[in-house]
PDB file of C-alpha atoms and ligand atoms in Angstrom:
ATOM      1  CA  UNK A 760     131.548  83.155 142.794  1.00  0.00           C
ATOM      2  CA  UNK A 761     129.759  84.374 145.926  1.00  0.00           C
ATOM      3  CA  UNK A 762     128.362  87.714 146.566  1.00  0.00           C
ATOM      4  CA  UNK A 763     130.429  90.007 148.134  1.00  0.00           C
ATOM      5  CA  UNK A 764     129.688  92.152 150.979  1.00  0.00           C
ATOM      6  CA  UNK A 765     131.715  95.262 151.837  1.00  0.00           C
ATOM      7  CA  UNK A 766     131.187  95.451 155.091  1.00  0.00           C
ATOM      8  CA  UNK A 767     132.297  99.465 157.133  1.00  0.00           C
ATOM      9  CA  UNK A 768     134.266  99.329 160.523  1.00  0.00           C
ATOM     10  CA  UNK A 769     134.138 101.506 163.698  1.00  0.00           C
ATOM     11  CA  UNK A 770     137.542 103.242 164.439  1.00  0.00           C
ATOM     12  CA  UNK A 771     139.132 103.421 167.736  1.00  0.00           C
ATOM     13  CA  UNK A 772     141.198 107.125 167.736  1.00  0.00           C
ATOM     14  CA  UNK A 773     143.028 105.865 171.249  1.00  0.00           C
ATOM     15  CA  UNK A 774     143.735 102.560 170.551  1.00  0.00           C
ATOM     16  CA  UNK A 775     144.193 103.556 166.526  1.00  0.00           C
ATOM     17  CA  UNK A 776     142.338 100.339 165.849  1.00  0.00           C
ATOM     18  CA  UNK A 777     139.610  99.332 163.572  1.00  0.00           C
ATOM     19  CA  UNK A 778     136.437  96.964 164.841  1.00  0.00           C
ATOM     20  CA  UNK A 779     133.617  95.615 163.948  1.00  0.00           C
ATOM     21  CA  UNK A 780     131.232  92.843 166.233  1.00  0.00           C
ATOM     22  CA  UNK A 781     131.369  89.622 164.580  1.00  0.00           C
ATOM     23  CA  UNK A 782     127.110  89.289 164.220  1.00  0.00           C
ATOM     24  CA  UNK A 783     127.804  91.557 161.218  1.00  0.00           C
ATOM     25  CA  UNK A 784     129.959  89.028 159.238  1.00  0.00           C
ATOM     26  CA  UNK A 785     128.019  85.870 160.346  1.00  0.00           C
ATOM     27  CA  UNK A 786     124.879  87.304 159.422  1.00  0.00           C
ATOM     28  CA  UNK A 787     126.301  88.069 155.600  1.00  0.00           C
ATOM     29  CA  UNK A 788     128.094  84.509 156.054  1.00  0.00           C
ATOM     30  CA  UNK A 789     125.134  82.319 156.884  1.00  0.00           C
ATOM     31  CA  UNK A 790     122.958  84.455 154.184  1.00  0.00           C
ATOM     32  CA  UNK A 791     125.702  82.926 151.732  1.00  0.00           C
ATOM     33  CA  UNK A 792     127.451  86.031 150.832  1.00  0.00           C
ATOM     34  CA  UNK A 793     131.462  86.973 151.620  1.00  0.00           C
ATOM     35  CA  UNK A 794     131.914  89.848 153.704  1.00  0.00           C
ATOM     36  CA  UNK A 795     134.737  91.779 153.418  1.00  0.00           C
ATOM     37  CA  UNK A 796     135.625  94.774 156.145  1.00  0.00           C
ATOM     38  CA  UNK A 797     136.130  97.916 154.858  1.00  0.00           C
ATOM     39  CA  UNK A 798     139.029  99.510 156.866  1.00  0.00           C
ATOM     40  CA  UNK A 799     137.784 102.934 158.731  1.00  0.00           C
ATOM     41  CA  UNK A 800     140.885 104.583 158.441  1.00  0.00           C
ATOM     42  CA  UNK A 801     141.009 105.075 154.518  1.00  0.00           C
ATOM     43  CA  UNK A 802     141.321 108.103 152.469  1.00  0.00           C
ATOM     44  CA  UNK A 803     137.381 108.655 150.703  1.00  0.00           C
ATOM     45  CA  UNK A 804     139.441 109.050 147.896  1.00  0.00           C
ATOM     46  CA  UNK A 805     139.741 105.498 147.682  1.00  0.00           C
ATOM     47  CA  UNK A 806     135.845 104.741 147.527  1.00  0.00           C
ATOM     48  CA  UNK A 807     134.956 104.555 144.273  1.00  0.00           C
ATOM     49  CA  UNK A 808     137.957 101.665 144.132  1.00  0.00           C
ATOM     50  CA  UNK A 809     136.242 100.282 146.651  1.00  0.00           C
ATOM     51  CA  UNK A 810     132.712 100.415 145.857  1.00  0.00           C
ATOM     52  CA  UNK A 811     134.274  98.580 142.459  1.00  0.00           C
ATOM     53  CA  UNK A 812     135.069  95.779 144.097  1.00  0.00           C
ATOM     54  CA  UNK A 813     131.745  94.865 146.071  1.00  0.00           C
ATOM     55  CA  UNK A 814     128.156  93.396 145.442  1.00  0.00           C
ATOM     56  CA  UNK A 815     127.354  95.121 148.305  1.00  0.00           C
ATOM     57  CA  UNK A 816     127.122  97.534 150.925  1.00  0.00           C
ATOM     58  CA  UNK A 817     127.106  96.933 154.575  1.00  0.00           C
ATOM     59  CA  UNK A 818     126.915 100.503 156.675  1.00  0.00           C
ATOM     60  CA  UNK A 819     127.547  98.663 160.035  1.00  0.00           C
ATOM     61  CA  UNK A 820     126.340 100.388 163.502  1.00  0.00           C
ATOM     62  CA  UNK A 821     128.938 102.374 165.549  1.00  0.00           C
ATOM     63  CA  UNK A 822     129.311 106.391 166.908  1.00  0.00           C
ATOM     64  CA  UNK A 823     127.607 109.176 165.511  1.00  0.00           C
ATOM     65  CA  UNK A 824     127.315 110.780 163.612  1.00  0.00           C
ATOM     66  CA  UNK A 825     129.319 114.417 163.224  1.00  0.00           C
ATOM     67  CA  UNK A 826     126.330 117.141 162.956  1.00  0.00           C
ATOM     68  CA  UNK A 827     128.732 119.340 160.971  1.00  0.00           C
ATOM     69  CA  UNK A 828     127.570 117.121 158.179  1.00  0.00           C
ATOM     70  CA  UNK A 829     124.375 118.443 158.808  1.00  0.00           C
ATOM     71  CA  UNK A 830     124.822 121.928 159.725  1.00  0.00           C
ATOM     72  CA  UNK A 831     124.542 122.089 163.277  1.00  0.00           C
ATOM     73  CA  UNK A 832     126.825 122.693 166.212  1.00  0.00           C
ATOM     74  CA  UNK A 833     127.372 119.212 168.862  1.00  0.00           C
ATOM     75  CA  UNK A 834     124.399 118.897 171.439  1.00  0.00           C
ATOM     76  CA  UNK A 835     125.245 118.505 174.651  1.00  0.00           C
ATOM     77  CA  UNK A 836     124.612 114.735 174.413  1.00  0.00           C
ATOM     78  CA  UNK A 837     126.118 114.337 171.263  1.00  0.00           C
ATOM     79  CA  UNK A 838     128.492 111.128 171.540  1.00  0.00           C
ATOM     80  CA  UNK A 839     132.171 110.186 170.764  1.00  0.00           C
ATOM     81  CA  UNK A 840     131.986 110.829 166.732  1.00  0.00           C
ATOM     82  CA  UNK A 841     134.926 109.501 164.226  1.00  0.00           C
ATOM     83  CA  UNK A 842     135.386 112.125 161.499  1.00  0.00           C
ATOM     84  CA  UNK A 843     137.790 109.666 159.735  1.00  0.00           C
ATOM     85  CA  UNK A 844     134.715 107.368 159.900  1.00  0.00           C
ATOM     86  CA  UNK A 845     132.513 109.868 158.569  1.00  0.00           C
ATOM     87  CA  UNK A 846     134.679 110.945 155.437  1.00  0.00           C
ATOM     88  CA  UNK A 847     134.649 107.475 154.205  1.00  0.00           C
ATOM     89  CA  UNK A 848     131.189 106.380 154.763  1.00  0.00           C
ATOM     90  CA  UNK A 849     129.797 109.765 153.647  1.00  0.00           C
ATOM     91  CA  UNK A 850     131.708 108.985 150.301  1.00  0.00           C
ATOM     92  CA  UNK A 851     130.704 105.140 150.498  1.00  0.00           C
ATOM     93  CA  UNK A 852     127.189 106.016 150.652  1.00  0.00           C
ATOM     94  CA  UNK A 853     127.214 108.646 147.852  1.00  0.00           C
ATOM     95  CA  UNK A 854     128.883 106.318 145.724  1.00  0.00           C
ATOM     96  CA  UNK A 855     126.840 103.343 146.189  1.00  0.00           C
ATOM     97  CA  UNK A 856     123.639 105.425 145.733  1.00  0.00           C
ATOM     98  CA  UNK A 857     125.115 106.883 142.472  1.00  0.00           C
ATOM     99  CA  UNK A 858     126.115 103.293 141.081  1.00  0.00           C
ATOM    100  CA  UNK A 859     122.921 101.552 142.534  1.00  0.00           C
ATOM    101  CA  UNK A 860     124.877  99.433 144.535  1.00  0.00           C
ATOM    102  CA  UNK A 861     122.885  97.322 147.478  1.00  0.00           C
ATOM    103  CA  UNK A 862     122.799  99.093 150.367  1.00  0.00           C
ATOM    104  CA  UNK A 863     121.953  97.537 153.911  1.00  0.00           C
ATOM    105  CA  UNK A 864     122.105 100.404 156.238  1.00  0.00           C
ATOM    106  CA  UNK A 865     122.180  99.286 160.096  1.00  0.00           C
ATOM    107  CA  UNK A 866     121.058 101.804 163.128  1.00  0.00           C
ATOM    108  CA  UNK A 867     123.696 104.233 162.982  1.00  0.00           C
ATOM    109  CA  UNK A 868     124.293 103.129 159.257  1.00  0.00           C
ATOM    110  CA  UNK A 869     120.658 104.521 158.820  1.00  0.00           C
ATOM    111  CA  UNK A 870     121.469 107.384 159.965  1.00  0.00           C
ATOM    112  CA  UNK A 871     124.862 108.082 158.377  1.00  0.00           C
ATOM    113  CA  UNK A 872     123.163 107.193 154.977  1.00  0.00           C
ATOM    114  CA  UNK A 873     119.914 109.747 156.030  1.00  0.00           C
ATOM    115  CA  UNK A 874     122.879 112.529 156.256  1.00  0.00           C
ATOM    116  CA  UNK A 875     124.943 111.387 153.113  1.00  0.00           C
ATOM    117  CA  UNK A 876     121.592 111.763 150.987  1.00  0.00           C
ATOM    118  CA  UNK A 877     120.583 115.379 152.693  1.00  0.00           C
ATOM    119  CA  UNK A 878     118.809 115.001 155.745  1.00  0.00           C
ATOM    120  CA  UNK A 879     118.960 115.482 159.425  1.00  0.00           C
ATOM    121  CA  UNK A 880     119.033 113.951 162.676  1.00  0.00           C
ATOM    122  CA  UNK A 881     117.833 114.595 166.221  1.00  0.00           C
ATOM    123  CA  UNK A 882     121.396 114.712 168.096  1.00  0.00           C
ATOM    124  CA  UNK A 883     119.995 113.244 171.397  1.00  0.00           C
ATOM    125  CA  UNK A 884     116.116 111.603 171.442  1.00  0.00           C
ATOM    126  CA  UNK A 885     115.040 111.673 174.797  1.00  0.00           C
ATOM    127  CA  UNK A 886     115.952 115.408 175.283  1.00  0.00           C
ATOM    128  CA  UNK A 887     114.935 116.161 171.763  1.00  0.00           C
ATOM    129  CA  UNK A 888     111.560 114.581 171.403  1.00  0.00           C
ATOM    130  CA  UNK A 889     109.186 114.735 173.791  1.00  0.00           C
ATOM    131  CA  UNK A 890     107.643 111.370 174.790  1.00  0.00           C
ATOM    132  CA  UNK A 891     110.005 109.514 173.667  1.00  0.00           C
ATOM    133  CA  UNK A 892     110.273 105.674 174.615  1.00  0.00           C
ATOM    134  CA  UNK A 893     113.788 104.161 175.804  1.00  0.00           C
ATOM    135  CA  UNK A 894     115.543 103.496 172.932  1.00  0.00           C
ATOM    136  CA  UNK A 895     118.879 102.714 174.492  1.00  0.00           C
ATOM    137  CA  UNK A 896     117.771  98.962 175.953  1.00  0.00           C
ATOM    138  CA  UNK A 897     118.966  97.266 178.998  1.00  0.00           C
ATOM    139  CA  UNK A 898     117.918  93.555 177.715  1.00  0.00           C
ATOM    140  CA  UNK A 899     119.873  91.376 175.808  1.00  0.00           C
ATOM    141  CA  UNK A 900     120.876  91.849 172.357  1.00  0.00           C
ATOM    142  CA  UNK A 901     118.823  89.498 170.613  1.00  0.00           C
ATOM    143  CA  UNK A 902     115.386  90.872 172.798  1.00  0.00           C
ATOM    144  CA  UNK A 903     113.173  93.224 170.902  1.00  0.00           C
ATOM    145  CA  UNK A 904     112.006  95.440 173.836  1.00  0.00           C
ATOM    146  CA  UNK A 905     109.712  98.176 171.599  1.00  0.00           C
ATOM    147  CA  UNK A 906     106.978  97.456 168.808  1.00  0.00           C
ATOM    148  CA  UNK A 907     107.184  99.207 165.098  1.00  0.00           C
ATOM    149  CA  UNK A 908     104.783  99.708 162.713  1.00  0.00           C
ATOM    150  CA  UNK A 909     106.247  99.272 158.710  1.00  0.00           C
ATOM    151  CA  UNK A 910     104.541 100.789 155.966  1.00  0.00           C
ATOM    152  CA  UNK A 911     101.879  98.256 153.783  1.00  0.00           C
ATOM    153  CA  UNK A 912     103.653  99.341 150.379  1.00  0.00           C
ATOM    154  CA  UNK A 913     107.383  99.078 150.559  1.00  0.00           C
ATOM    155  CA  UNK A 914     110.661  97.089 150.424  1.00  0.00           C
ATOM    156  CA  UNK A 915     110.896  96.506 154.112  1.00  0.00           C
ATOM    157  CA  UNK A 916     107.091  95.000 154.279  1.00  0.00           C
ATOM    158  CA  UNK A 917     108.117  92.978 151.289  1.00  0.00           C
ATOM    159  CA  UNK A 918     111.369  91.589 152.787  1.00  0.00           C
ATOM    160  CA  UNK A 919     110.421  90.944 156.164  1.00  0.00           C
ATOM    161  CA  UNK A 920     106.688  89.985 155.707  1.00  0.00           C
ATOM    162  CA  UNK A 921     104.923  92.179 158.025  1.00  0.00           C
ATOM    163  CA  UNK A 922     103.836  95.192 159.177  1.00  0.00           C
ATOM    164  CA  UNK A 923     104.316  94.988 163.119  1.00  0.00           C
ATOM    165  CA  UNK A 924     106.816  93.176 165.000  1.00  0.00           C
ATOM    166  CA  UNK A 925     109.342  93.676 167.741  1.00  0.00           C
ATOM    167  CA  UNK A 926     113.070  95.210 167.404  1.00  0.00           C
ATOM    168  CA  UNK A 927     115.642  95.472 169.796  1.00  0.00           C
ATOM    169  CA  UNK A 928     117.015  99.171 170.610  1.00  0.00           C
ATOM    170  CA  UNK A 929     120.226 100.563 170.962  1.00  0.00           C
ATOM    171  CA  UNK A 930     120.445 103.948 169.942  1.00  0.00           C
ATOM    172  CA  UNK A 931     119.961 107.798 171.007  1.00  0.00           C
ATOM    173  CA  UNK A 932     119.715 109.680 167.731  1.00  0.00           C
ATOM    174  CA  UNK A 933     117.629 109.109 165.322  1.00  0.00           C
ATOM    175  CA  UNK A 934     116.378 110.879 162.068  1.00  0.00           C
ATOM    176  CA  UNK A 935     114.807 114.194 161.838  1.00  0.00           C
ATOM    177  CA  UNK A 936     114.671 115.486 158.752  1.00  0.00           C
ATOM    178  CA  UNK A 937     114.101 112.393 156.077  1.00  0.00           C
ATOM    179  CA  UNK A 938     116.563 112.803 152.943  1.00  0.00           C
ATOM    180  CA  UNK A 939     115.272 114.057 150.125  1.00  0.00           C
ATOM    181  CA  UNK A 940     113.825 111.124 147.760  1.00  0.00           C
ATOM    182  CA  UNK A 941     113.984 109.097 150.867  1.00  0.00           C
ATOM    183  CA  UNK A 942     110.639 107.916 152.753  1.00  0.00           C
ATOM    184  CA  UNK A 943     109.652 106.675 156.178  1.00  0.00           C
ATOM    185  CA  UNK A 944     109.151 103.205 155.744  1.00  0.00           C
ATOM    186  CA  UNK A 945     108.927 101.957 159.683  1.00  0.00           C
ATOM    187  CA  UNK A 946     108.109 104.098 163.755  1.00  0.00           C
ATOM    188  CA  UNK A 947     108.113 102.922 166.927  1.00  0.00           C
ATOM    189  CA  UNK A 948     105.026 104.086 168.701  1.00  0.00           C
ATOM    190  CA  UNK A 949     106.343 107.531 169.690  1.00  0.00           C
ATOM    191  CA  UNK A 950     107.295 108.618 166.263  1.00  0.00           C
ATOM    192  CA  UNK A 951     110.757 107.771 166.364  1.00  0.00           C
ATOM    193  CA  UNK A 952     112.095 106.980 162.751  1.00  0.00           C
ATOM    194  CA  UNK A 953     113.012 103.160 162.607  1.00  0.00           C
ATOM    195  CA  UNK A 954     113.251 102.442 158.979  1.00  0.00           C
ATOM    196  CA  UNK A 955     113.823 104.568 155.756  1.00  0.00           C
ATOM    197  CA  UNK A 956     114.202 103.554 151.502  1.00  0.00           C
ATOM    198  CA  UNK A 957     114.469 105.875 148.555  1.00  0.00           C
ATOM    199  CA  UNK A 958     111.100 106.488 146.993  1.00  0.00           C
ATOM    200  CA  UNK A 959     112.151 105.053 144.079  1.00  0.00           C
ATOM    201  CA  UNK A 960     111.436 101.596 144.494  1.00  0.00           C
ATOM    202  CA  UNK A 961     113.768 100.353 141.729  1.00  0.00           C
ATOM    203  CA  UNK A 962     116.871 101.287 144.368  1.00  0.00           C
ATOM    204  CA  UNK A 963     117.771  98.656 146.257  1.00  0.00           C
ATOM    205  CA  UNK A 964     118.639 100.143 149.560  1.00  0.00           C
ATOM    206  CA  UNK A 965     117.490  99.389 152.815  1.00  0.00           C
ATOM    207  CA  UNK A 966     117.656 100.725 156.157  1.00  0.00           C
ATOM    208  CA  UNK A 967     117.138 100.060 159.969  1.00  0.00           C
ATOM    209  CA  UNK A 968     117.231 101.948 163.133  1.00  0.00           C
ATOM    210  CA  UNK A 969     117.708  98.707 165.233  1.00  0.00           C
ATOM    211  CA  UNK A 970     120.083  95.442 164.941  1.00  0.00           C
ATOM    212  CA  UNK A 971     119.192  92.933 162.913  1.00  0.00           C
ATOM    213  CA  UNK A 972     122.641  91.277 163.168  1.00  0.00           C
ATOM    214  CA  UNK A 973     122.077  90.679 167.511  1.00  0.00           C
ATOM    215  CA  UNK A 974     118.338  89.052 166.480  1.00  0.00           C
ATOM    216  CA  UNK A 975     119.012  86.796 163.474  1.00  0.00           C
ATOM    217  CA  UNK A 976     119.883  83.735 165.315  1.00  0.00           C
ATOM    218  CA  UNK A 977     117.274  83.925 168.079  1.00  0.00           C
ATOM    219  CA  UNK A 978     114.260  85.704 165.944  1.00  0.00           C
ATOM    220  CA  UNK A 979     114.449  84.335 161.942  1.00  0.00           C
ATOM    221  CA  UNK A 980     112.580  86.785 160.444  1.00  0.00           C
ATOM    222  CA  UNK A 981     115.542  89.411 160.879  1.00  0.00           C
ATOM    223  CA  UNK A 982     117.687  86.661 158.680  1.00  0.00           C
ATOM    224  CA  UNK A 983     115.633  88.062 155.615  1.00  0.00           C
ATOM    225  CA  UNK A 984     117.586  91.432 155.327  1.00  0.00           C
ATOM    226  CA  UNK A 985     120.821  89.547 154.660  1.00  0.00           C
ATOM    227  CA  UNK A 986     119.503  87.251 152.658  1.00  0.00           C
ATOM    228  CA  UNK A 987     117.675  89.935 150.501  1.00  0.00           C
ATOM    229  CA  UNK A 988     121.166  91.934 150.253  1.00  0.00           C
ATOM    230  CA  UNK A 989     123.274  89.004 149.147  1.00  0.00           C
ATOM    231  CA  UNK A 990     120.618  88.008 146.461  1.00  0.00           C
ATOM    232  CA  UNK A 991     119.777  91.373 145.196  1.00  0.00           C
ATOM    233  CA  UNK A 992     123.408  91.923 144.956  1.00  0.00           C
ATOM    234  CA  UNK A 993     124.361  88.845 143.242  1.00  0.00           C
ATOM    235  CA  UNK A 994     126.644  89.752 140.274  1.00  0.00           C
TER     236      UNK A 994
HETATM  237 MN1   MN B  60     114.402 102.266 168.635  1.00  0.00          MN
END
């Protein structure tokens, strides 16, 4: 039996349709696990059913975040949010933390999971932080166009085997307040929060500011977060 990946969804209000960008599917494919989507339009009651039936977590990239979750009012620059979206993942990522079920948390995955476990985020960087680098890219997909730095002791250094590298950038929020029992594991050069695991290192969570799943194929190192959520969530 391969390891199955539940794998969260964007959801289109207009178009009352649910996406998600293939990359996130052939990255869990060609890491040898199954992904299944998890629909965005589903009652959080059903998560626990859910989170039953996976190896595996997936909290895929998409809007943002509502910061009613975090008690504040919308920013001016606050994007299109999906409460729908934010119900269920909220309840996903709860749920999977509670069970100590794999978690792979992707850019605005990261975030979602920073608010599900208590923290914060900055609602817009560039007006927000001061200094900040361009974190929304206009390079191709695959392209890491700003350095980070990762932590010497953690699961991320572990995984990806090294401290520095490159990551691509697509994103205007980013975390403020860390959760609690949650650390900074990775910044880019201005400060900005690109990585984040529970303290605990016996969880086995994960999470990214940038997109692994547009760098796999071109830069092979990003492979190694798939591959480390299918085998730590082999059943
Ligand atoms: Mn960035």
């Amino acid at each position: 039996m391969k390891t199955v990946i539940g794998v969260t969804s964007s959801f289109d209000v207009e178009k009352d349709t649910q996406v998600l960008p293939a990359n996130y599917t052939r990255a869990v494919e060609s890491s040898g696990g199954i992904p299944f989507l998890i629909p965005a339009a589903l009652s959080p009651a059903l998560a626990d059913e859910i989170l039953s039936r996976v190896n595996g977590l997936l909290l895929s990239g998409g809007y943002d975040v509502d910061p009613q979750w975090f008690g504040e009012n919308p920013h001016p620059k606050l994007g299109t949010v999906s409460p729908e979206r934010d119900n269920l993942e909220i309840s996903l990522a709860r749920g999977a933390l509670q069970k100590n079920i794999p978690i792979l948390a992707i850019c605005r995955g990261l975030q979602l999971l920073n608010v599900a476990a208590g923290g914060t985020l900055y609602q817009d960087i560039h007006d927000q932080v001061p200094g900040s680098l361009k974190h929304r890219q206009d390079a191709p997909r695959w392209y890491g166009t700003h350095e980070i730095l990762i932590e010497k002791d953690c699961l991320l250094a572990q995984v990806l085997g090294t401290t520095r590298l490159r990551v691509n950038s697509f994103h205007h929020q980013s975390v403020k307040a860390v959760a609690p029992h949650f650390k900074i594991t990775a910044t880019a050069p201005d400060g900005i929060v690109e990585a984040i695991e529970p303290v605990s290192s016996k969880l086995p969570v994960l999470a990214v500011q940038w997109h692994p799943e547009g760098m796999f194929d071109q830069v092979p190192v990003f492979k190694a977060l798939f591959t480390w959520l299918v085998q730590i969530a082999s059943p």
